[in-house]
Coordinates of C-alpha atoms in Angstrom, one line a residue:
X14 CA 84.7 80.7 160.2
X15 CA 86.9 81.2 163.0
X16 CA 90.0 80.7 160.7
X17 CA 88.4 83.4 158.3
X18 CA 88.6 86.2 160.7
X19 CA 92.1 85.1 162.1
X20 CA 92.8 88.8 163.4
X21 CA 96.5 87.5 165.1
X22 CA 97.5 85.0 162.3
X23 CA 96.7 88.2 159.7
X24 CA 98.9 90.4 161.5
X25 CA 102.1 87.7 161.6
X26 CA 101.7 87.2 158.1
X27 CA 101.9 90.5 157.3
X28 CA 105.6 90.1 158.3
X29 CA 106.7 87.7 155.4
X30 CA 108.3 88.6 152.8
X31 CA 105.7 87.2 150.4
X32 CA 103.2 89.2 152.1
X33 CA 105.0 92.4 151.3
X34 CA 105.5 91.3 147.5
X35 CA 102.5 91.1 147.2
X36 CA 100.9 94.2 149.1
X37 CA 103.3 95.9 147.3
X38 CA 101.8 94.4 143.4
X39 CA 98.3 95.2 144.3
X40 CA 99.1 98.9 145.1
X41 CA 100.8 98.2 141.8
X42 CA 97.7 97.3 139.9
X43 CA 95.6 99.3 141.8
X44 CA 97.3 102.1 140.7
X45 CA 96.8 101.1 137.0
X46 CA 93.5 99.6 136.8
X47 CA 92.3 102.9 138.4
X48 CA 94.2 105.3 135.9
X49 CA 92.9 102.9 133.1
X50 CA 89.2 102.2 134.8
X51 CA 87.4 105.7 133.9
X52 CA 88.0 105.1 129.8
X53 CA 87.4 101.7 130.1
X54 CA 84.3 102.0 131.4
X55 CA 83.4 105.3 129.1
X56 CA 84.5 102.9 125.9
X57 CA 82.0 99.8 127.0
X58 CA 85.1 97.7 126.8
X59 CA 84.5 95.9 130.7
X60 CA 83.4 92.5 128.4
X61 CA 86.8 93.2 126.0
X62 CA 88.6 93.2 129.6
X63 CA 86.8 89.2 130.1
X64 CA 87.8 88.2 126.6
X65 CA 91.2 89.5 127.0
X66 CA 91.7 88.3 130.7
X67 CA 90.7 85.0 129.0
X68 CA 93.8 84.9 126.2
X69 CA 95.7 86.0 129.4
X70 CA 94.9 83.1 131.1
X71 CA 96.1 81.0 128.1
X72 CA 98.9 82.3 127.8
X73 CA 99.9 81.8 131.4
X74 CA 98.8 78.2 131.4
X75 CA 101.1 77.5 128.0
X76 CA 104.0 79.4 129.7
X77 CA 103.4 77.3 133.2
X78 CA 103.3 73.9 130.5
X79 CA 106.6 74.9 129.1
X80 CA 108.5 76.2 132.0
X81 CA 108.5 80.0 131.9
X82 CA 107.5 82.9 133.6
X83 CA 103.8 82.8 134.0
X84 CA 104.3 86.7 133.6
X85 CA 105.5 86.7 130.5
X86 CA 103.0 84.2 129.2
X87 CA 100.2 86.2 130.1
X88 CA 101.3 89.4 128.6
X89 CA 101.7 87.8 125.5
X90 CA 98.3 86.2 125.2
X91 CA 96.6 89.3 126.6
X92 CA 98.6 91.6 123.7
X93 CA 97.6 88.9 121.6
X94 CA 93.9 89.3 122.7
X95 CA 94.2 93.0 122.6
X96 CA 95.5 93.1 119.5
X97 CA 93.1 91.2 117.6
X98 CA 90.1 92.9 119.6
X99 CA 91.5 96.5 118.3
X100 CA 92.6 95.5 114.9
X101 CA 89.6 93.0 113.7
X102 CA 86.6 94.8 115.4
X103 CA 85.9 97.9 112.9
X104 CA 82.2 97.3 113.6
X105 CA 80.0 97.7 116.4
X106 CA 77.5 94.7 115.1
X107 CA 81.2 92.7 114.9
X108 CA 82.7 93.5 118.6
X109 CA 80.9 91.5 121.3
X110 CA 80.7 88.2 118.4
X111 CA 84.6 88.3 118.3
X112 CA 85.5 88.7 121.9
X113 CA 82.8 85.6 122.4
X114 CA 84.7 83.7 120.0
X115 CA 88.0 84.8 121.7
X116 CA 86.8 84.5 125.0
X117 CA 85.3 81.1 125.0
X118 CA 88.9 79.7 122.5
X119 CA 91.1 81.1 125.4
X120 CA 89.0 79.8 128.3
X121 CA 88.9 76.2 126.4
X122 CA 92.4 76.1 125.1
X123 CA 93.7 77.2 129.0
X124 CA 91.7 74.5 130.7
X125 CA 93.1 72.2 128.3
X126 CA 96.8 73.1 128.7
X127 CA 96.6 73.0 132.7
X128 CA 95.3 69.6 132.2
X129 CA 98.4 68.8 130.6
X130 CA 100.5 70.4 133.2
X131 CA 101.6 68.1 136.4
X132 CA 103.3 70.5 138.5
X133 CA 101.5 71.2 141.6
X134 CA 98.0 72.2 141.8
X135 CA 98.2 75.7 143.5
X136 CA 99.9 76.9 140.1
X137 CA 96.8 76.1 138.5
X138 CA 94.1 77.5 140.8
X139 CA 96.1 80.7 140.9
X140 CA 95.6 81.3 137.5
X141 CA 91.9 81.0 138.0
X142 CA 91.4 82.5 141.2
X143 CA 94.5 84.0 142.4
X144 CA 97.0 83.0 145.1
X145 CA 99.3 85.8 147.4
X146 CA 102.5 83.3 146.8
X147 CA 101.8 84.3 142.8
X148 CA 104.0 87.2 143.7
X149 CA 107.4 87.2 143.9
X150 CA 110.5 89.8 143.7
X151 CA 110.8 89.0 140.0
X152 CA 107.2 89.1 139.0
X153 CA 106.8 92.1 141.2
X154 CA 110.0 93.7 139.2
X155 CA 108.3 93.5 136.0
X156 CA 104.9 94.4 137.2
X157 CA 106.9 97.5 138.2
X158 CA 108.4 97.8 134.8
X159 CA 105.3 97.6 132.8
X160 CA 103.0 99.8 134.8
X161 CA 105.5 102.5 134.5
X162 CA 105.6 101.8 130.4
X163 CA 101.4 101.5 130.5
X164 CA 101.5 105.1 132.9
X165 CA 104.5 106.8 130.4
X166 CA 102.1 105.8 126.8
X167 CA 98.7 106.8 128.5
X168 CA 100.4 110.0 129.9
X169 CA 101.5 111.1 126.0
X170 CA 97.8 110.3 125.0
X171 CA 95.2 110.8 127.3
X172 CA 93.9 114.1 126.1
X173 CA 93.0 112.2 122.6
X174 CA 92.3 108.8 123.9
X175 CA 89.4 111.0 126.6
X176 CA 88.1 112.7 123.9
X177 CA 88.0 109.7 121.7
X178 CA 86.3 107.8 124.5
X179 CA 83.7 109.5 125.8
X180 CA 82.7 110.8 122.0
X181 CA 84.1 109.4 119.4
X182 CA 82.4 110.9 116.1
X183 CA 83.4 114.5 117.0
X184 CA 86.5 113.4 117.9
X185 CA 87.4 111.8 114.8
X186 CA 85.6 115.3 113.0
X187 CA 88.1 117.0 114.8
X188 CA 91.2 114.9 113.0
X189 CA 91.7 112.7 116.4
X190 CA 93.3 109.5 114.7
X191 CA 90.5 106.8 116.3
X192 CA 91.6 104.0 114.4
X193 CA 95.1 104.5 116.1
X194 CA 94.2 104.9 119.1
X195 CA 91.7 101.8 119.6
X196 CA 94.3 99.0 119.5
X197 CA 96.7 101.4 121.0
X198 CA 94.9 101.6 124.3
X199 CA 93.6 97.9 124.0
X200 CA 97.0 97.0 124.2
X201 CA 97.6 99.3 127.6
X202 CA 94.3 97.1 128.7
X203 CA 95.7 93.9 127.6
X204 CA 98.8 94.4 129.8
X205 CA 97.1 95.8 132.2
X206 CA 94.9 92.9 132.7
X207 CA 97.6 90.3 132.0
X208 CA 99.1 91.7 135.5
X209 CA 95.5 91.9 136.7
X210 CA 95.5 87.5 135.9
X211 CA 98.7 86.9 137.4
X212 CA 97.4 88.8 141.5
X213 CA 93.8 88.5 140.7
X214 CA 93.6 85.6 138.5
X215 CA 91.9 85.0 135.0
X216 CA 87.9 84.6 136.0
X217 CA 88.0 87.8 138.5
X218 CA 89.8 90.6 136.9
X219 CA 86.8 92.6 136.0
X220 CA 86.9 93.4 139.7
X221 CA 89.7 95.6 139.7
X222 CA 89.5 96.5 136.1
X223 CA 85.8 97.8 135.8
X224 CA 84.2 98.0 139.1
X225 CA 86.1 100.7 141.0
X226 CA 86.4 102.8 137.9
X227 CA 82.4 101.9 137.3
X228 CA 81.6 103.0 140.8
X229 CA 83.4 106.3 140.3
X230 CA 81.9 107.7 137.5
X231 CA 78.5 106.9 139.4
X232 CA 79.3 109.7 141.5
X233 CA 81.3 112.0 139.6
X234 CA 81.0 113.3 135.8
X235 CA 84.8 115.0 136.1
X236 CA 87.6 112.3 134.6
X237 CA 90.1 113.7 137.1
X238 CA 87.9 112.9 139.8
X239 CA 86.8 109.6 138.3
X240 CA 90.1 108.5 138.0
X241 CA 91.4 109.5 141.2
X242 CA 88.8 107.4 143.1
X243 CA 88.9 105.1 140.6
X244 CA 92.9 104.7 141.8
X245 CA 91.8 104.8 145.5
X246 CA 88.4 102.3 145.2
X247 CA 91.1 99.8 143.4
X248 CA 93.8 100.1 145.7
X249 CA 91.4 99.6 148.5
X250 CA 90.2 96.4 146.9
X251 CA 93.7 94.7 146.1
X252 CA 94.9 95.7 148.9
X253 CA 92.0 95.0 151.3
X254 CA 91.2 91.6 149.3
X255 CA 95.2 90.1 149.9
X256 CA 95.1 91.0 153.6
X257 CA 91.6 89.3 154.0
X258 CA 92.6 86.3 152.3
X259 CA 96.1 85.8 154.3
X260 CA 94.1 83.8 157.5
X261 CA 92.4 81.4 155.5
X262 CA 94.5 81.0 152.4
X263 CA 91.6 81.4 150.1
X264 CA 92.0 82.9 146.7
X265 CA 92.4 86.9 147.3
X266 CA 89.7 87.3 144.1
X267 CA 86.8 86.2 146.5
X268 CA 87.8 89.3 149.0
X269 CA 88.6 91.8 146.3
X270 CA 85.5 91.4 144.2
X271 CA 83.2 91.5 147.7
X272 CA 85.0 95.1 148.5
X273 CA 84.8 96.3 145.1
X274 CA 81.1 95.2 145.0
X275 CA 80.6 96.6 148.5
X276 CA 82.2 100.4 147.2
X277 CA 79.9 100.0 144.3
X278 CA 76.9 99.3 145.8
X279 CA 77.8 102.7 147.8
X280 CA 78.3 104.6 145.1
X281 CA 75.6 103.3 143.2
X282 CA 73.2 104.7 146.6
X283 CA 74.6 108.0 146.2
X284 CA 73.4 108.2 142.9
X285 CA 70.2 107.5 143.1
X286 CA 70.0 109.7 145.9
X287 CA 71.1 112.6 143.5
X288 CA 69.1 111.5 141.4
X289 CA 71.6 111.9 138.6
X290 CA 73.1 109.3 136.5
X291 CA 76.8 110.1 135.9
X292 CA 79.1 109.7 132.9
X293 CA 82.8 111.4 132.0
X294 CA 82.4 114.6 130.3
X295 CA 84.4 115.9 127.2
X296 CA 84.8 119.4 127.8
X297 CA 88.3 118.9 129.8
X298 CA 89.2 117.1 126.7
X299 CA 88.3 118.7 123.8
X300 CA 90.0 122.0 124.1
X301 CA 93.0 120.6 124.2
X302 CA 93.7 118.4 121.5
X303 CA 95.6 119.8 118.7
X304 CA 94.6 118.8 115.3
X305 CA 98.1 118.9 113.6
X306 CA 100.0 116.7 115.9
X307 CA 96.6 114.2 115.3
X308 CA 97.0 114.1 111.8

């Protein structure tokens, strides 16, 4: 316990170079699981985040197996994931039977190709739980590279992908192309999340992915708003979670799903307090999507 709340060790670690790395990746991710939060959360998709956090986690573990960047492994099995999810799923009776199927085939197939792997043991349990020495110059590189590339396609479609989120029939009545749109933002999500695996690790994502963006739209209706504290409530939990896990060395998902839970159960209190139950509104997005350049 004493180890836990190591005050003095925390602030000499905070001088490595690993340290920074990996400070530096959860302001990263906490930067696009907040911008990304609010319509995941308005679209229901926090159990598509699971199943594709789970292909993720396969993907890592086959590209630990053969050698490669985890990174890359875990992008590819979260598009992969995304993919299917946004391309198969036309039905609502169909959607939470596939990701099951996906989820529980990714989770089965990983455990099977770490127990193939020899390397050393910490590579494993990072893809599970996370680990701070995850990060490293070159996985913090492309983290850098794909958040902007997530941030530049959501920038050219948020006003459609809002509207299509938080109501989807008028949206498509108004010529907003839904069926585009769907695996288009699953695979922001599935990137997203593969980043998420690779700081976070495969079991825990939904912490940074849903909870802080869950926790704002508790309090607010506004999607700015939302997604503002979405971006602050996740930054505060990557953040907060890798500098509480440098004394001990334990995985940094245990700390950043206790602050994110912690910042819920906050908000949650303010809401009841109101006494009104929030959820995104579509009247900043409606007016401004433009049927012609839908069509």
């Amino acid at each position: 316990m004493d180890q836990l709340f190591d005050w003095q060790l925390t602030l000499d670690l905070l001088g490595e170079d690993f340290v920074r790395d990996a400070l530096l990746a959860g302001l990263v991710l906490g930067v696009l699981a907040g911008v990304l939060g609010p319509l995941v959360v308005s679209r229901n998709m926090a159990f598509a985040v699971h199943g594709t956090a789970e292909l993720s986690f396969t993907g890592g573990a086959a590209a630990l197996l053969l050698g490669i960047g985890i990174g890359y492994g875990a992008i590819a099995g979260a598009v992969i994931a995304a993919l299917i999810l946004g391309l198969l799923s036309r039905r609502n009776a169909d959607h939470d039977s596939l990701i099951g199927v996906l989820l529980a085939f990714g989770l089965g197939l990983g455990v099977l190709l770490l127990w193939f792997y020899r390397g050393r043991a910490t590579n494993k349990f990072g893809l599970l739980f996370g680990q701070v020495i995850n990060v490293n110059s070159v996985s913090l590189v492309q983290m850098a590279v794909c958040t902007v590339l997530v941030l530049g396609v959501l920038a050219l479609l948020y006003r459609p992908l809002l509207f299509a989120s938080v109501d989807p029939e008028v949206a498509l009545a108004r010529g907003v192309r839904v069926r585009v749109l769907t695996p288009v933002f699953a695979v922001l999500v599935g990137i997203a999340t593969a980043l998420g695996v690779q700081t976070v690790g495969a079991l825990l994502v939904l912490s940074l992915m849903v909870t802080p963006a869950a926790a704002a739209c508790r309090i607010t209706a506004s999607p700015l708003r939302a997604t503002v504290l979405a971006v602050i409530f996740a930054v505060v939990s990557a953040v907060g979670g890798i500098v509480l896990s440098l004394a001990p060395g334990a995985p940094i998902s245990s700390f950043v799903t206790t602050i994110s839970f912690l910042i819920f159960l906050v908000c949650w209190t303010i809401s009841v307090l109101r006494g009104r139950p929030r959820r995104l509104s579509r009247a900043t997005a409606a007016p401004e999507v433009r049927q012609p350049a839908l069509r």
